[in-house]
Amino acid sequence: MELVQELAVTEDKQKEEQNKKQIDELTAKIRDLQKQLKTSHENQKELKLLLDVFKGSVKESRSKVELLASEKRLQEEVAELSTNLKKREKDLEVAQKRAAGLSDDEISVQLASEKKIKRAASNRS
């Protein structure tokens, strides 16, 4: 009887750990989506302002406005590509660490310490 209870407790702990991991993953996704939403709102405001400027400008200056709009789009694209590159690099690090035989917890700890080291180095600069 005690063995059955111990198994039930162990299973409950495993389910609880799985749920916690899922909650952490979902929380991270929510934060990412919130950041994306905020960025989108900011971009929308800038584009609206640019549209208002474009509508109000005379034909001769429209080419300059078009260049500014094009530059803005390219800057956003570069920023997006940079973000994607950072995400891919992080995914690659995790994959390499998994291939090296590290557990998810060890990987999380190691990535967190690497982030702290990078922040400290950038703060010193």
mmCIF file of C-alpha atoms in Angstrom:
data_model
loop_
_atom_site.group_PDB
_atom_site.id
_atom_site.type_symbol
_atom_site.label_atom_id
_atom_site.label_comp_id
_atom_site.label_asym_id
_atom_site.label_seq_id
_atom_site.Cartn_x
_atom_site.Cartn_y
_atom_site.Cartn_z
ATOM 1 C CA MET A 1 0.000 0.000 0.000
ATOM 2 C CA GLU A 2 2.832 2.355 0.892
ATOM 3 C CA LEU A 3 4.561 1.533 -2.389
ATOM 4 C CA VAL A 4 1.457 2.555 -4.321
ATOM 5 C CA GLN A 5 1.288 5.813 -2.402
ATOM 6 C CA GLU A 6 4.977 6.484 -3.055
ATOM 7 C CA LEU A 7 4.460 5.819 -6.768
ATOM 8 C CA ALA A 8 1.489 8.172 -6.805
ATOM 9 C CA VAL A 9 3.510 10.876 -5.051
ATOM 10 C CA THR A 10 6.394 10.390 -7.497
ATOM 11 C CA GLU A 11 4.045 10.612 -10.461
ATOM 12 C CA ASP A 12 2.455 13.753 -9.000
ATOM 13 C CA LYS A 13 5.892 15.342 -8.584
ATOM 14 C CA GLN A 14 6.812 14.479 -12.177
ATOM 15 C CA LYS A 15 3.560 15.947 -13.470
ATOM 16 C CA GLU A 16 4.114 19.024 -11.333
ATOM 17 C CA GLU A 17 7.620 19.475 -12.770
ATOM 18 C CA GLN A 18 6.298 19.057 -16.308
ATOM 19 C CA ASN A 19 3.560 21.599 -15.623
ATOM 20 C CA LYS A 20 6.109 24.029 -14.204
ATOM 21 C CA LYS A 21 8.284 23.679 -17.304
ATOM 22 C CA GLN A 22 5.272 24.245 -19.539
ATOM 23 C CA ILE A 23 4.259 27.296 -17.518
ATOM 24 C CA ASP A 24 7.796 28.688 -17.769
ATOM 25 C CA GLU A 25 7.823 28.125 -21.541
ATOM 26 C CA LEU A 26 4.419 29.758 -21.955
ATOM 27 C CA THR A 27 5.459 32.674 -19.764
ATOM 28 C CA ALA A 28 8.530 33.219 -21.924
ATOM 29 C CA LYS A 29 6.386 33.088 -25.063
ATOM 30 C CA ILE A 30 3.941 35.596 -23.560
ATOM 31 C CA ARG A 31 6.778 37.976 -22.724
ATOM 32 C CA ASP A 32 8.129 37.636 -26.243
ATOM 33 C CA LEU A 33 4.703 38.300 -27.729
ATOM 34 C CA GLN A 34 4.254 41.325 -25.480
ATOM 35 C CA LYS A 35 7.579 42.716 -26.680
ATOM 36 C CA GLN A 36 6.584 42.074 -30.279
ATOM 37 C CA LEU A 37 3.232 43.784 -29.704
ATOM 38 C CA LYS A 38 4.902 46.814 -28.159
ATOM 39 C CA THR A 39 7.336 47.019 -31.066
ATOM 40 C CA SER A 40 4.507 46.685 -33.535
ATOM 41 C CA HIS A 41 2.595 49.520 -31.873
ATOM 42 C CA GLU A 42 5.668 51.728 -31.965
ATOM 43 C CA ASN A 43 6.248 50.878 -35.623
ATOM 44 C CA GLN A 44 2.613 51.572 -36.401
ATOM 45 C CA LYS A 45 2.839 55.016 -34.793
ATOM 46 C CA GLU A 46 5.994 55.810 -36.740
ATOM 47 C CA LEU A 47 4.467 54.646 -40.011
ATOM 48 C CA LYS A 48 1.325 56.676 -39.343
ATOM 49 C CA LEU A 49 3.440 59.747 -38.729
ATOM 50 C CA LEU A 50 5.408 59.023 -41.890
ATOM 51 C CA LEU A 51 2.178 58.645 -43.851
ATOM 52 C CA ASP A 52 0.915 61.963 -42.542
ATOM 53 C CA VAL A 53 4.189 63.593 -43.554
ATOM 54 C CA PHE A 54 4.025 61.927 -46.951
ATOM 55 C CA LYS A 55 0.482 63.113 -47.576
ATOM 56 C CA GLY A 56 1.369 66.637 -46.594
ATOM 57 C CA SER A 57 4.563 66.922 -48.598
ATOM 58 C CA VAL A 58 4.757 68.432 -52.052
ATOM 59 C CA LYS A 59 5.649 66.252 -55.020
ATOM 60 C CA GLU A 60 9.300 67.341 -55.139
ATOM 61 C CA SER A 61 9.979 66.334 -51.586
ATOM 62 C CA ARG A 62 8.106 63.044 -51.847
ATOM 63 C CA SER A 63 11.158 61.274 -53.194
ATOM 64 C CA LYS A 64 13.027 62.215 -50.014
ATOM 65 C CA VAL A 65 10.138 60.961 -47.926
ATOM 66 C CA GLU A 66 10.134 57.736 -49.935
ATOM 67 C CA LEU A 67 13.841 57.341 -49.259
ATOM 68 C CA LEU A 68 13.255 57.888 -45.547
ATOM 69 C CA ALA A 69 10.439 55.341 -45.556
ATOM 70 C CA SER A 70 12.614 52.858 -47.408
ATOM 71 C CA GLU A 71 15.449 53.451 -44.974
ATOM 72 C CA LYS A 72 13.076 52.916 -42.053
ATOM 73 C CA ARG A 73 11.804 49.630 -43.506
ATOM 74 C CA LEU A 74 15.355 48.433 -44.086
ATOM 75 C CA GLN A 75 16.358 49.343 -40.551
ATOM 76 C CA GLU A 76 13.383 47.390 -39.212
ATOM 77 C CA GLU A 77 14.307 44.441 -41.398
ATOM 78 C CA VAL A 78 17.910 44.559 -40.161
ATOM 79 C CA ALA A 79 16.681 44.696 -36.564
ATOM 80 C CA GLU A 80 14.355 41.743 -37.175
ATOM 81 C CA LEU A 81 17.122 39.735 -38.828
ATOM 82 C CA SER A 82 19.463 40.579 -35.971
ATOM 83 C CA THR A 83 16.885 39.376 -33.462
ATOM 84 C CA ASN A 84 16.360 36.170 -35.438
ATOM 85 C CA LEU A 85 20.119 35.628 -35.605
ATOM 86 C CA LYS A 86 20.448 36.010 -31.837
ATOM 87 C CA LYS A 87 17.597 33.557 -31.318
ATOM 88 C CA ARG A 88 19.162 31.050 -33.707
ATOM 89 C CA GLU A 89 22.532 31.417 -31.971
ATOM 90 C CA LYS A 90 20.874 30.733 -28.630
ATOM 91 C CA ASP A 91 19.086 27.690 -30.083
ATOM 92 C CA LEU A 92 22.397 26.484 -31.483
ATOM 93 C CA GLU A 93 24.075 26.875 -28.097
ATOM 94 C CA VAL A 94 21.314 24.860 -26.448
ATOM 95 C CA ALA A 95 21.537 22.169 -29.122
ATOM 96 C CA GLN A 96 25.303 21.962 -28.745
ATOM 97 C CA LYS A 97 25.010 21.688 -24.992
ATOM 98 C CA ARG A 98 22.383 18.977 -25.334
ATOM 99 C CA ALA A 99 24.647 17.148 -27.740
ATOM 100 C CA ALA A 100 27.377 17.423 -25.112
ATOM 101 C CA GLY A 101 25.088 15.523 -22.739
ATOM 102 C CA LEU A 102 23.966 18.343 -20.452
ATOM 103 C CA SER A 103 20.506 18.275 -18.910
ATOM 104 C CA ASP A 104 18.001 21.073 -19.448
ATOM 105 C CA ASP A 105 18.626 22.399 -15.937
ATOM 106 C CA GLU A 106 22.392 22.431 -16.468
ATOM 107 C CA ILE A 107 21.909 24.189 -19.800
ATOM 108 C CA SER A 108 19.664 26.826 -18.196
ATOM 109 C CA VAL A 109 22.186 27.475 -15.444
ATOM 110 C CA GLN A 110 25.065 27.663 -17.902
ATOM 111 C CA LEU A 111 23.203 30.015 -20.270
ATOM 112 C CA ALA A 112 22.217 32.273 -17.375
ATOM 113 C CA SER A 113 25.810 32.476 -16.169
ATOM 114 C CA GLU A 114 27.025 33.212 -19.704
ATOM 115 C CA LYS A 115 24.467 36.044 -19.979
ATOM 116 C CA LYS A 116 25.673 37.499 -16.678
ATOM 117 C CA ILE A 117 29.275 37.360 -17.869
ATOM 118 C CA LYS A 118 28.359 39.088 -21.152
ATOM 119 C CA ARG A 119 26.407 41.792 -19.299
ATOM 120 C CA ALA A 120 29.300 42.378 -16.899
ATOM 121 C CA ALA A 121 31.710 42.653 -19.814
ATOM 122 C CA SER A 122 29.437 45.070 -21.677
ATOM 123 C CA ASN A 123 28.928 47.161 -18.527
ATOM 124 C CA ARG A 124 32.682 47.515 -18.133
ATOM 125 C CA SER A 125 33.019 48.758 -21.700
#
